[in-house]
mmCIF file of C-alpha atoms in Angstrom:
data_model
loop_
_atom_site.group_PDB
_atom_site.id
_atom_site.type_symbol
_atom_site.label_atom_id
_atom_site.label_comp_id
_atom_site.label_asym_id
_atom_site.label_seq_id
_atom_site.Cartn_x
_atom_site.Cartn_y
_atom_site.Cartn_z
ATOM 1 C CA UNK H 1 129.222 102.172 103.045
ATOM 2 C CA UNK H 2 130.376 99.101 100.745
ATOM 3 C CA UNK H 3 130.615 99.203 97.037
ATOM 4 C CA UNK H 4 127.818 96.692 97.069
ATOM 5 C CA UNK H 5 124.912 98.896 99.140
ATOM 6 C CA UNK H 6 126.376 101.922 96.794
ATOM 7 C CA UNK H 7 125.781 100.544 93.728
ATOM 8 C CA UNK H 8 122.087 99.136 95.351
ATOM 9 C CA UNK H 9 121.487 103.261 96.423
ATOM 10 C CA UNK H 10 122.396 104.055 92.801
ATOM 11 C CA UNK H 11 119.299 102.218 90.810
ATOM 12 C CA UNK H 12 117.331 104.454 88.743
ATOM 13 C CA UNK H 13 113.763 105.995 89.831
ATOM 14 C CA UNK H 14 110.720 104.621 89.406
ATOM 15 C CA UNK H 15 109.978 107.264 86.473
ATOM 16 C CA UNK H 16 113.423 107.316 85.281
ATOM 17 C CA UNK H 17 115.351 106.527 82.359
ATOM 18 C CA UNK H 18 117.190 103.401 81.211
ATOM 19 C CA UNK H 19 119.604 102.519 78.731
ATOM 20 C CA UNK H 20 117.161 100.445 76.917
ATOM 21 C CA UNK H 21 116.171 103.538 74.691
ATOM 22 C CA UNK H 22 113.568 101.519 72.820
ATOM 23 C CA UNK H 23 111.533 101.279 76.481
ATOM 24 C CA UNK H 24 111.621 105.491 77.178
ATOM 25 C CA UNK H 25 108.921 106.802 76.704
ATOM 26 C CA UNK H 26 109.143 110.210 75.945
ATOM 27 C CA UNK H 27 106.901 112.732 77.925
ATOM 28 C CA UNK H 28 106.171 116.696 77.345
ATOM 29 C CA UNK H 29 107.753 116.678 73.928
ATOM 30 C CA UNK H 30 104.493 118.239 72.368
ATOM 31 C CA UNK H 31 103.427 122.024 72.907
ATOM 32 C CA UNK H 32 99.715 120.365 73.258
ATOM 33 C CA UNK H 33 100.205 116.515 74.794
ATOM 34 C CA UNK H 34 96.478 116.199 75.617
ATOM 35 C CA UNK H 35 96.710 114.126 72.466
ATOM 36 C CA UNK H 36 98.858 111.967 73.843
ATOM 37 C CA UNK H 37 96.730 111.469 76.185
ATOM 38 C CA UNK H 38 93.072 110.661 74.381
ATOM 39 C CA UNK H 39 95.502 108.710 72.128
ATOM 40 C CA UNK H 40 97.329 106.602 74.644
ATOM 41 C CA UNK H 41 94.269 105.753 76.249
ATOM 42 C CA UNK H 42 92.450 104.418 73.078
ATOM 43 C CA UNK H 43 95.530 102.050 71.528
ATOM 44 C CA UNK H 44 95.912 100.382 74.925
ATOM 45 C CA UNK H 45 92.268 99.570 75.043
ATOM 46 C CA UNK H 46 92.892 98.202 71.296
ATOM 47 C CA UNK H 47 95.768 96.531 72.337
ATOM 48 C CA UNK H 48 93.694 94.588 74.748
ATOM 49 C CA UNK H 49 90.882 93.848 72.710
ATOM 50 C CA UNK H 50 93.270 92.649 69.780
ATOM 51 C CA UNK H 51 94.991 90.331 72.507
ATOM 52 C CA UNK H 52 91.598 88.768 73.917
ATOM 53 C CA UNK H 53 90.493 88.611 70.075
ATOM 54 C CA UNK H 54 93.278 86.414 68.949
ATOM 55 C CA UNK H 55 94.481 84.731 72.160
ATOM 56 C CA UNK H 56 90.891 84.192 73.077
ATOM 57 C CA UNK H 57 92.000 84.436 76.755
ATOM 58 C CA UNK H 58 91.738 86.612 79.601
ATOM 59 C CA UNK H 59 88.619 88.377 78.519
ATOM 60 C CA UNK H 60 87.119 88.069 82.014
ATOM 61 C CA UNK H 61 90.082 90.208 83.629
ATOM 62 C CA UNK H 62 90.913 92.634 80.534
ATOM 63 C CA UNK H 63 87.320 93.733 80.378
ATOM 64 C CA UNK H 64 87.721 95.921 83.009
ATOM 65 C CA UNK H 65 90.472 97.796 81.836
ATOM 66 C CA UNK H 66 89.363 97.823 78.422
ATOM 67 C CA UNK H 67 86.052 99.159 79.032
ATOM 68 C CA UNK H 68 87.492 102.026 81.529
ATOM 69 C CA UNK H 69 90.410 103.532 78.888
ATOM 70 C CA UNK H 70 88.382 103.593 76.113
ATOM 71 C CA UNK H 71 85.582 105.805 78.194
ATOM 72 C CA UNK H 72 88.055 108.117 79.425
ATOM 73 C CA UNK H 73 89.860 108.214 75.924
ATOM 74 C CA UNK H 74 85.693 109.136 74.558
ATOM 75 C CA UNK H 75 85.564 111.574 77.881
ATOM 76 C CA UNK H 76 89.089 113.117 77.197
ATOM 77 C CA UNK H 77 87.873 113.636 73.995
ATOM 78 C CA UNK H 78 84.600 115.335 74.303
ATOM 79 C CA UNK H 79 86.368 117.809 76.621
ATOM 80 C CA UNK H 80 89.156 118.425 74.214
ATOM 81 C CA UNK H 81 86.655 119.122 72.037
ATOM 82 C CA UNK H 82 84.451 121.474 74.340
ATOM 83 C CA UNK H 83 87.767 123.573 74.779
ATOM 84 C CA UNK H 84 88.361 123.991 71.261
ATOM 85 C CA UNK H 85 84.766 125.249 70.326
ATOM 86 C CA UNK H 86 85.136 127.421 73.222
ATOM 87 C CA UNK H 87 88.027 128.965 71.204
ATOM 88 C CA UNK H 88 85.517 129.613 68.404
ATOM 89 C CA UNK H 89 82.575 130.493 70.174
ATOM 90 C CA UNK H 90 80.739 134.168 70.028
ATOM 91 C CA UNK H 91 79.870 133.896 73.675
ATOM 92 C CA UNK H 92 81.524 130.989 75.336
ATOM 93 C CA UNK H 93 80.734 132.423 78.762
ATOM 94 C CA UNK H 94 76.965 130.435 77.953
ATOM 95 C CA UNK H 95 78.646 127.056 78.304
ATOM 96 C CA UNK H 96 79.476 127.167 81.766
ATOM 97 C CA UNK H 97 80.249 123.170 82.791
ATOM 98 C CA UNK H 98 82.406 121.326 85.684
ATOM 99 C CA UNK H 99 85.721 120.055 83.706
ATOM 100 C CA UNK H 100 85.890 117.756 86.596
ATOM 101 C CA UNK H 101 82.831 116.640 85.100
ATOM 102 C CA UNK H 102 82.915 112.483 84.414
ATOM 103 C CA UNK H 103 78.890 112.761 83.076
ATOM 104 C CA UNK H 104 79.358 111.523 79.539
ATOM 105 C CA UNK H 105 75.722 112.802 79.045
ATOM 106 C CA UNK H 106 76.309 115.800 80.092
ATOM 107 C CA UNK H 107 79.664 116.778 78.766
ATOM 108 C CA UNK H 108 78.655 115.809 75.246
ATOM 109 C CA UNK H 109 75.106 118.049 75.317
ATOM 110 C CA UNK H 110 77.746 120.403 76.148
ATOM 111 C CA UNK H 111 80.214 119.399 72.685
ATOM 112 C CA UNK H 112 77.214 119.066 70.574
ATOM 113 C CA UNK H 113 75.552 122.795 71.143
ATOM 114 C CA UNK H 114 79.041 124.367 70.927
ATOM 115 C CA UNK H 115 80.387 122.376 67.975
ATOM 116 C CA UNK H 116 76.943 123.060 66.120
ATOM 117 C CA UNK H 117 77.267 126.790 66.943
ATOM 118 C CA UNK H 118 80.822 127.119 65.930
ATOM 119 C CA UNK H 119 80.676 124.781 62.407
ATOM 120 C CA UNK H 120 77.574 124.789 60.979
ATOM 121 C CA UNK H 121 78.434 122.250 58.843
ATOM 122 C CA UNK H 122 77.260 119.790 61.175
ATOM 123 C CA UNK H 123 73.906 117.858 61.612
ATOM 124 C CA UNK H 124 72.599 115.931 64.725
ATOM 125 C CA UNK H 125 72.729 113.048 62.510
ATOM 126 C CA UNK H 126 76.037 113.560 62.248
ATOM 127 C CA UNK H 127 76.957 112.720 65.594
ATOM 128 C CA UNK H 128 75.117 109.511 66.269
ATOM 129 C CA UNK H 129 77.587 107.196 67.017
ATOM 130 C CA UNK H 130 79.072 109.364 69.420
ATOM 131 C CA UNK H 131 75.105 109.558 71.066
ATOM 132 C CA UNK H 132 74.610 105.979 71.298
ATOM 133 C CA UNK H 133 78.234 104.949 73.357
ATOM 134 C CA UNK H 134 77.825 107.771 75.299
ATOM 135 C CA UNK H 135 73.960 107.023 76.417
ATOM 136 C CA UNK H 136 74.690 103.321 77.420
ATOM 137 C CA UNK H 137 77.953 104.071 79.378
ATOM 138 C CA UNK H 138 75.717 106.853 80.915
ATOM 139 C CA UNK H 139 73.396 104.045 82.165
ATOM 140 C CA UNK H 140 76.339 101.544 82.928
ATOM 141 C CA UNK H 141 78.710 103.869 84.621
ATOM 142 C CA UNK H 142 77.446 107.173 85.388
ATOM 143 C CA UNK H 143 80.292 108.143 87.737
ATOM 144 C CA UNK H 144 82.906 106.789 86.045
ATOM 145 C CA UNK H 145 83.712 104.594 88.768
ATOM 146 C CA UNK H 146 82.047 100.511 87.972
ATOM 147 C CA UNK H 147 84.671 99.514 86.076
ATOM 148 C CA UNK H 148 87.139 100.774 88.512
ATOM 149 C CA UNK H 149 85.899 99.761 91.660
ATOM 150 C CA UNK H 150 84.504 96.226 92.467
ATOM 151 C CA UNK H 151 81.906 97.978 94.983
ATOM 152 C CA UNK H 152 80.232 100.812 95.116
ATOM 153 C CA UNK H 153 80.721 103.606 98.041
ATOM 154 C CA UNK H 154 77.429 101.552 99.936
ATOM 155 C CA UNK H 155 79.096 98.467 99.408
ATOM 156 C CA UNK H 156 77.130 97.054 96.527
ATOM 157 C CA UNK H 157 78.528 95.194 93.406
ATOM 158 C CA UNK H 158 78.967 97.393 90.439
ATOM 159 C CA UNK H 159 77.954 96.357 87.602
ATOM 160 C CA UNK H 160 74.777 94.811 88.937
ATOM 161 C CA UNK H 161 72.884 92.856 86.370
ATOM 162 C CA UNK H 162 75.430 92.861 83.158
ATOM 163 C CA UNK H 163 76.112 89.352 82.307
ATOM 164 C CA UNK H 164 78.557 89.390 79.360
ATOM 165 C CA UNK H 165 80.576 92.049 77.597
ATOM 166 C CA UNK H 166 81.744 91.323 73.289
ATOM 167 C CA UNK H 167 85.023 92.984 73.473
ATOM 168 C CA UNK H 168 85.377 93.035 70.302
ATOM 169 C CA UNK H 169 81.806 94.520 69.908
ATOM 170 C CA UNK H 170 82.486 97.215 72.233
ATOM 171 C CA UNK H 171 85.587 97.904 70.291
ATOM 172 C CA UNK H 172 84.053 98.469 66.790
ATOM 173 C CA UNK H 173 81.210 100.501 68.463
ATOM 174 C CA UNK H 174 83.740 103.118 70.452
ATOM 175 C CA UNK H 175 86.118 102.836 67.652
ATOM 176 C CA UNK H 176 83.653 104.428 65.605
ATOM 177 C CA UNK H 177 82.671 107.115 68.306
ATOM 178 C CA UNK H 178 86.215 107.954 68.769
ATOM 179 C CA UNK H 179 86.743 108.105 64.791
ATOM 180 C CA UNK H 180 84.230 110.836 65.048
ATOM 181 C CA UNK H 181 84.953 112.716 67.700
ATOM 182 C CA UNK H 182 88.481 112.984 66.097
ATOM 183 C CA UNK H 183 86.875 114.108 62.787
ATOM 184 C CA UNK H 184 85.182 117.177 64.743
ATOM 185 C CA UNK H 185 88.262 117.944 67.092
ATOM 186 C CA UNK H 186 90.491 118.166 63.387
ATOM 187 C CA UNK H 187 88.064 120.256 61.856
ATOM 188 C CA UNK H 188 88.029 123.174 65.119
ATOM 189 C CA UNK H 189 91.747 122.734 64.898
ATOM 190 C CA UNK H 190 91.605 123.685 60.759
ATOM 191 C CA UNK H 191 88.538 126.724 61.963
ATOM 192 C CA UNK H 192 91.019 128.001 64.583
ATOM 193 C CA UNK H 193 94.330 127.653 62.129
ATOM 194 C CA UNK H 194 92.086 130.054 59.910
ATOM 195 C CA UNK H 195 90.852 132.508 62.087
ATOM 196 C CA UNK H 196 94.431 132.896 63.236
ATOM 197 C CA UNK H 197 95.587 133.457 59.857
ATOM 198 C CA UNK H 198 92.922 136.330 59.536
ATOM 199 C CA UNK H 199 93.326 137.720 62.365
ATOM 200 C CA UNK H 200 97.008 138.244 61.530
ATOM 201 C CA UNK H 201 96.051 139.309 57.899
ATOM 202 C CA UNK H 202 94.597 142.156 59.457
ATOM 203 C CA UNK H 203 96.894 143.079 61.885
#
């Protein structure tokens, strides 16, 4: 073999390494990375609405995108939540759901009836922003799939009927759904911290 097809063998992986450090991401540093996750997801939806907001281009392509992470950063979310409240719960074994799940609607009646049992601090009211993104993606995207897919499975357009999407609308609105979802998943985290701690008072 010649020094030139070696050194051609040799390139790196597609999910390797380079000596660029400033381009590694780094991956599994965290005992919990599903926050890296729900995170992740949100700031690149953010980073496209910021660019469509002040470039004022490629809002018809970006949409797409933008629209999908931020639901699965809201979905991610919810069942973050879910799992911590289950951690809290007197009887979790009531709140049997699919975490496979993509219903919005359901996977947030779900959140809501736990979180209220678990923190009683909490009011419906409360949660309203969270209840208002997750009804209309509900009735836009029920399976999680229109702003994925240009056709259905039957070989319909998705999307039927929706003219025009604000991106920077949309942004504010889920920003402010996913501002408090993250308010209830820090307060579980703070009722779990303390039930540890008493738990290990008494033992």
């Amino acid at each position: 073999m010649s020094r030139k097809n070696s050194r051609k063998d040799a390139r790196p992986g597609l999910l390797a390494s380079g000596s660029d450090w400033h381009n590694n991401a780094c991956l599994n540093y965290m005992p919990d990375h599903g926050t890296a996750y729900t995170e992740g997801y949100r700031r690149a939806a953010e980073i496209l609405i910021r660019h469509v907001d002040e470039s004022g281009r490629d809002q018809d392509f970006l949409v797409y995108p933008v629209v999908f992470l931020y639901r699965h950063h809201i979905e991610l979310l919810i069942k973050q939540i879910i799992a911590l409240a289950l951690g809290l719960a007197d009887e979790p074994e009531k709140y049997a759901y699919k975490k496979d799940d993509h219903n919005l609607n359901s996977l947030w009646s779900v959140a809501q009836r736990l979180v209220m049992e678990v923190d009683d601090s909490y009011r419906p009211s409360d949660f309203r922003p969270v209840k208002e993104v997750v009804k209309e993606l509900h009735l836009a995207d029920q399976r999680a799939t229109d702003f994925r897919y240009a056709r259905k499975n039957d070989g319909t357009r998705s999307l039927e009927g929706v003219r025009y999407i604000n991106t920077r609308l949309f942004g504010e609105k889920m920003g402010a759904a996913s501002d408090c979802l993250d308010g209830i998943d820090n307060s579980l985290r703070c009722l779990l911290e303390r039930d540890a701690d008493m738990r290990a008072d008494i033992e």
